[in-house]
Short mmCIF file of C-alpha atoms in Angstrom, two decimals:
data_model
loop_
_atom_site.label_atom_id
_atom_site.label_comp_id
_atom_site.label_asym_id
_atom_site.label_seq_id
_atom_site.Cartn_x
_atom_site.Cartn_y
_atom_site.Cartn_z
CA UNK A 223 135.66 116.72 97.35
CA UNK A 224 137.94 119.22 95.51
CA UNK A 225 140.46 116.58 94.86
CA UNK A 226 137.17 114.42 92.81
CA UNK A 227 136.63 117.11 90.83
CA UNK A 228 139.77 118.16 89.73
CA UNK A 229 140.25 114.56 88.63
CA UNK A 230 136.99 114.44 86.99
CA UNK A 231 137.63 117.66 85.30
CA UNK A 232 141.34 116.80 84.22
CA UNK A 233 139.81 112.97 82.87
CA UNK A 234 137.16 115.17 80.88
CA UNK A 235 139.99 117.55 79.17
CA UNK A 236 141.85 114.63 78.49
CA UNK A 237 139.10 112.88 76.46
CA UNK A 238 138.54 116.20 75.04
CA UNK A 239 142.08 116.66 73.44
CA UNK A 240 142.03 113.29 72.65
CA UNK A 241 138.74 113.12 70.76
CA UNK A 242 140.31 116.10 68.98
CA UNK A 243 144.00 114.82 67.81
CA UNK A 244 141.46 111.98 66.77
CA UNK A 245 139.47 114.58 64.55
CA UNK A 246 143.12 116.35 63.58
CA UNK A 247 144.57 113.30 62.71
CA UNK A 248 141.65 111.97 60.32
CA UNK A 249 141.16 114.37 58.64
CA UNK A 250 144.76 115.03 58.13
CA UNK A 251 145.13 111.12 56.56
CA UNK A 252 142.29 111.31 54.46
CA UNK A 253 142.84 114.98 52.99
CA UNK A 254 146.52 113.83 52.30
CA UNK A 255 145.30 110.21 50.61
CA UNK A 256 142.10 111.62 48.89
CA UNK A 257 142.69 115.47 48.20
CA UNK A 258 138.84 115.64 47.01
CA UNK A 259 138.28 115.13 51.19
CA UNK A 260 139.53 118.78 51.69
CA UNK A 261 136.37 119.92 52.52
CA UNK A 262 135.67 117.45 55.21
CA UNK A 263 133.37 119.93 57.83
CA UNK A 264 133.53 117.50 60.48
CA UNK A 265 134.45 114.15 61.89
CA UNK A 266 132.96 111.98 64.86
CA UNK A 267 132.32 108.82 66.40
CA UNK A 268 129.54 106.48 64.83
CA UNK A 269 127.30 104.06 67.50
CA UNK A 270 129.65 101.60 65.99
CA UNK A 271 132.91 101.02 67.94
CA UNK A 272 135.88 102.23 65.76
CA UNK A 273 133.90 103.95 62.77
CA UNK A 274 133.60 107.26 62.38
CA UNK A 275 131.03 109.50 60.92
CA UNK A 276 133.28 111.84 57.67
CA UNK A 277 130.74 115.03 57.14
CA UNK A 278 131.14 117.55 53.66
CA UNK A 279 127.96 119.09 53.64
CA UNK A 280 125.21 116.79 53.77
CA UNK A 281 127.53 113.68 52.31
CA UNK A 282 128.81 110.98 54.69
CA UNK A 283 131.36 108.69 54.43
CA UNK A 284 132.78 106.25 57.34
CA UNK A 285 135.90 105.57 57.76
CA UNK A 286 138.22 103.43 60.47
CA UNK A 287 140.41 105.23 63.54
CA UNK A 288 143.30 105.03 61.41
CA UNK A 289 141.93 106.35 58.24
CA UNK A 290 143.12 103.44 56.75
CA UNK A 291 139.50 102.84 54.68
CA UNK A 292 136.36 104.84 53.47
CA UNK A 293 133.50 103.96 52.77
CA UNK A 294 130.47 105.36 51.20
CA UNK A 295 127.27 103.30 52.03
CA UNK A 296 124.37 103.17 54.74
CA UNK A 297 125.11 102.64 58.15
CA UNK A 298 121.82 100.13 59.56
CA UNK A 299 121.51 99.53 63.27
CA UNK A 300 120.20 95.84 63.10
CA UNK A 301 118.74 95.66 67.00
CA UNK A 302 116.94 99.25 66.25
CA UNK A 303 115.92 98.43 63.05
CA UNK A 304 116.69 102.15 61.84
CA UNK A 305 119.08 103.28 59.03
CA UNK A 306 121.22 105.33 60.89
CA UNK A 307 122.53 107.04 57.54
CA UNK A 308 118.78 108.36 56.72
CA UNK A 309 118.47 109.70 60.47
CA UNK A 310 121.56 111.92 60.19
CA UNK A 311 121.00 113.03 56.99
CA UNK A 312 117.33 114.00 57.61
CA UNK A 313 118.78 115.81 60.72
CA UNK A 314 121.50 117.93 58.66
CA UNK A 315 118.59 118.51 55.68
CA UNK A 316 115.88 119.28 58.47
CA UNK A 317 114.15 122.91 57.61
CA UNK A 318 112.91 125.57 59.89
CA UNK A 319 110.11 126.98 58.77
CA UNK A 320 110.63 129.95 60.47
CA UNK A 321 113.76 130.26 58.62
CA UNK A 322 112.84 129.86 55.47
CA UNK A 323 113.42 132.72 53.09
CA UNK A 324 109.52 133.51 52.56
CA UNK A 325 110.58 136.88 50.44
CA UNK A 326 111.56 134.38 47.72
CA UNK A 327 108.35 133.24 47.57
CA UNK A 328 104.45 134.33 46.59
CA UNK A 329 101.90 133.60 48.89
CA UNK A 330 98.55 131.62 48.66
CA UNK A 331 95.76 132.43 51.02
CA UNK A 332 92.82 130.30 51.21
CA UNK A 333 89.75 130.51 53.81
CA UNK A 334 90.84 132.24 56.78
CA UNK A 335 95.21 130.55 55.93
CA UNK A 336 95.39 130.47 59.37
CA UNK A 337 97.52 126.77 58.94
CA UNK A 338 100.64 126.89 56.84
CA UNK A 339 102.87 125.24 54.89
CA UNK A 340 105.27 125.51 52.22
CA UNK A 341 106.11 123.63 49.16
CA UNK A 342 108.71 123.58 46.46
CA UNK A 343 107.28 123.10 43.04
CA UNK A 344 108.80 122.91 39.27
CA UNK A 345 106.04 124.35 36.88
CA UNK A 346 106.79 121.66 34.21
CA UNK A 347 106.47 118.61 37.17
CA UNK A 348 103.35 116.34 36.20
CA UNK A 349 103.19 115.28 39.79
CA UNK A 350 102.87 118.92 41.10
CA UNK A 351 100.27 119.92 38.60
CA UNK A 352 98.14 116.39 40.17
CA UNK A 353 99.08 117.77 43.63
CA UNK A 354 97.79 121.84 42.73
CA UNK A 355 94.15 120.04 41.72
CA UNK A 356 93.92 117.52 44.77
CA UNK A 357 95.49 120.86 47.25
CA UNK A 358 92.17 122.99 45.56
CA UNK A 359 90.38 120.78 48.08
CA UNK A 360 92.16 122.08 51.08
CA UNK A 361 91.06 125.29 53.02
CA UNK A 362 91.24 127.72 55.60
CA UNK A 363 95.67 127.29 54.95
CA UNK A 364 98.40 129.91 53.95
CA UNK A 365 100.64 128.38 51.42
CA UNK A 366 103.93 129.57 50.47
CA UNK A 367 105.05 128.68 46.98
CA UNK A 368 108.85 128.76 46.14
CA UNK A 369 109.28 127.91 42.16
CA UNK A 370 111.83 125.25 42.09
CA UNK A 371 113.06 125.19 38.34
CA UNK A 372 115.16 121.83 38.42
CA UNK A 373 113.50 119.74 35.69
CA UNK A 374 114.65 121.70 32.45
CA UNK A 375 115.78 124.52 30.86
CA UNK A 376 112.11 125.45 29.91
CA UNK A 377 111.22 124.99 33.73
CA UNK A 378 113.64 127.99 34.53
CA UNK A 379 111.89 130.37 31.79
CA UNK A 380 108.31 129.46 33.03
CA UNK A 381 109.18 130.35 36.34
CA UNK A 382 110.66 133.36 35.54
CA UNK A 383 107.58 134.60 33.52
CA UNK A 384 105.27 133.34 36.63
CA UNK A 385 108.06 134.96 38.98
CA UNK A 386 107.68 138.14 36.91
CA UNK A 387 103.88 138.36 36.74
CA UNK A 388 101.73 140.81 37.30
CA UNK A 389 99.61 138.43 39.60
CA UNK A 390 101.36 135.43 40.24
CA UNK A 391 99.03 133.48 41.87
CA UNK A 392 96.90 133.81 39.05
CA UNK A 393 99.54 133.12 36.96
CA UNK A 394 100.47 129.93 38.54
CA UNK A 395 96.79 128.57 38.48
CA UNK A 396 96.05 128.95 34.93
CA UNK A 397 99.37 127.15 33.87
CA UNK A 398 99.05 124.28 36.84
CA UNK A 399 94.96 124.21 36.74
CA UNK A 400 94.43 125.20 33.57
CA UNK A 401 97.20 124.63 31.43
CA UNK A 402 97.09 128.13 30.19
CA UNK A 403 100.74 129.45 29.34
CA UNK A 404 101.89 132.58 31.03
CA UNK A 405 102.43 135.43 28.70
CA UNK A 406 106.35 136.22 28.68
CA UNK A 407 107.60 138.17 31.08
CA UNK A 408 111.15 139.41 32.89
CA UNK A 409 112.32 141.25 35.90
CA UNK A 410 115.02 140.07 38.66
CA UNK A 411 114.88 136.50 39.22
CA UNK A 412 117.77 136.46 41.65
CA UNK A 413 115.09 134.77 43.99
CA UNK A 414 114.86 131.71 41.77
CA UNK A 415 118.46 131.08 41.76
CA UNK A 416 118.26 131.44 45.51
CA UNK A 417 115.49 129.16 45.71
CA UNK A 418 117.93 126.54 43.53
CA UNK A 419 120.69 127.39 45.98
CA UNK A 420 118.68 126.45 49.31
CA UNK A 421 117.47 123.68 47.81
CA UNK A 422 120.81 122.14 47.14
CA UNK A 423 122.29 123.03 50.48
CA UNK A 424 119.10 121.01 52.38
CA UNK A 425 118.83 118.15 49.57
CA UNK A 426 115.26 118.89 47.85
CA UNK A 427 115.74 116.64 44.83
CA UNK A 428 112.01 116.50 44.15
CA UNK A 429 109.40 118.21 43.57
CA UNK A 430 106.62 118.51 45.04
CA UNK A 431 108.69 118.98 48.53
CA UNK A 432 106.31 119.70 50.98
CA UNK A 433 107.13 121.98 54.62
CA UNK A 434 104.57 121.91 57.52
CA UNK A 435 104.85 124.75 60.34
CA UNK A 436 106.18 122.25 62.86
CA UNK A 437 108.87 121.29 60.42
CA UNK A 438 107.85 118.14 58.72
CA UNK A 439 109.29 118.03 55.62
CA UNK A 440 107.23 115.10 53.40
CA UNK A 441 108.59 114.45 49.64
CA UNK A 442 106.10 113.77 47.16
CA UNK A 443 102.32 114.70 45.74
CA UNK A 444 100.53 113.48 48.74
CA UNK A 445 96.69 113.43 48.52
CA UNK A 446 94.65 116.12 49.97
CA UNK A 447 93.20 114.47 52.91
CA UNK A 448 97.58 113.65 54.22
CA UNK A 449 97.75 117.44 53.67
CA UNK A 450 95.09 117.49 56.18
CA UNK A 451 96.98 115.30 58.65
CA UNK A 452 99.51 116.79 58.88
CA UNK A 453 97.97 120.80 59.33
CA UNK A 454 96.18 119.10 62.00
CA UNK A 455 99.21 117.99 63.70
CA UNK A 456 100.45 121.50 63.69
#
C-alpha cells in the first residue's frame, strides 16, 4: 500500500513540474516573440486539447503548446452550446458585494432597505436617468450609488459637484429626476477616481451596471419589476 502511494504521489509531482516547464516555457516564447505579452499573469490548459488559456488581467488570448500562434477570439464549446470565453471572463470580472468599496459611495434608503444592491451610474447617461424614474417604483431596498464618470469630461465635473454636496442624495435626484443642475461644488474626489479604477480592473463598460447582494452583476437599465426579480432571489 505504501509502495501505491509513493507512485501515485511521485506521478502527481511529475505532472506538476511538467504542467509548470509548460507554463515557464510559454510564457517565455511569447514574452520573447511579442514583448507587449510581458505581463502575461497566467497560463493554462483550455477544454480543448493543445490550446491554452494566455491571462493579462481580464484579456485572453489562446495560444498552441509550442507558442508557435496566438490568437485573440472566442473560444465556443459546440456540444455545450456555451461561449467558453464569456464564462471565464464573467468569472475573473465577477464582484463581491461584500467587497465592494461602499465608503466610495452614498447611500439610498427606501422603505425599510432591508434588500440591497448596488449600481454604477454616469450622471450624463440617458439610460440611467430612464432607470432612476422606473427604480422610484421599487421599495423597502438599500441602494448604493457609486458615480461612474466615463461618458465625458462634463460627466467627471457633475459628479464631483454631486460627490461634493451637501446632501447628495438630494443632489442626485434633482439632476436624474428633475433635471435640476447641481450648484458647483469641490472637495476630495479621490473616491471617483477610485470608483474609475475598480471599474476598469472588473470590466464595467456601461452604465447603468447593476450589483445584487448574492452577486449578480446585470448590465443595463432593466425595468423595475427585473429589479424586483432579482431582490427576490436574494
Amino acid at each position: 500500500m505504501k509502495l501505491i502511494f509513493s507512485l501515485l504521489a511521485s506521478a502527481l509531482l511529475s505532472v506538476g513540474m511538467t504542467a509548470q516547464a509548460q507554463d515557464a516555457g510559454l510564457r517565455k516564447t511569447l514574452t520573447e516573440r511579442i514583448p507587449q505579452l510581458d505581463k502575461i499573469e497566467e497560463v493554462r490548459p483550455t477544454p480543448m486539447a493543445g490550446l491554452f488559456e494566455v491571462r493579462i488581467g481580464t484579456d485572453l488570448f489562446y495560444t498552441d503548446a509550442k507558442g508557435n500562434y496566438l490568437i485573440q477570439g472566442e473560444l465556443i464549446d459546440t456540444k455545450a452550446r456555451r461561449n467558453l470565453t464569456e464564462d471565464r471572463i464573467n468569472q475573473l470580472t465577477s464582484v463581491d458585494f461584500a467587497a465592494l468599496p461602499l465608503k466610495d459611495a452614498f447611500t439610498i434608503v427606501r422603505g425599510n432597505g432591508a434588500r440591497k444592491m448596488a449600481v454604477f451610474e454616469d450622471p450624463n447617461c440617458g439610460y440611467c436617468k430612464r432607470f432612476e424614474r422606473d427604480l422610484q417604483k421599487v421599495d423597502n431596498v438599500t441602494i448604493h450609488l457609486f458615480l461612474y464618470p466615463i461618458l465625458s469630461p462634463d460627466s467627471a465635473e457633475k459628479s464631483r459637484n454631486i460627490w461634493c454636496a451637501k446632501d447628495k442624495v438630494q443632489a442626485w435626484h434633482d439632476l436624474m429626476l428633475r433635471d435640476k443642475a447641481t450648484p458647483p461644488a469641490s472637495c476630495d474626489t479621490a473616491a471617483l477616481q477610485r470608483n474609475l479604477a475598480f471599474g476598469r480592473k472588473y470590466k464595467i463598460t456601461g452604465t447603468p451596471t447593476l450589483i445584487f447582494a448574492n452577486n449578480a452583476r446585470v448590465p443595463g437599465a432593466i425595468s423595475a419589476a427585473d429589479v424586483e426579480k432579482h431582490l427576490s432571489a436574494q
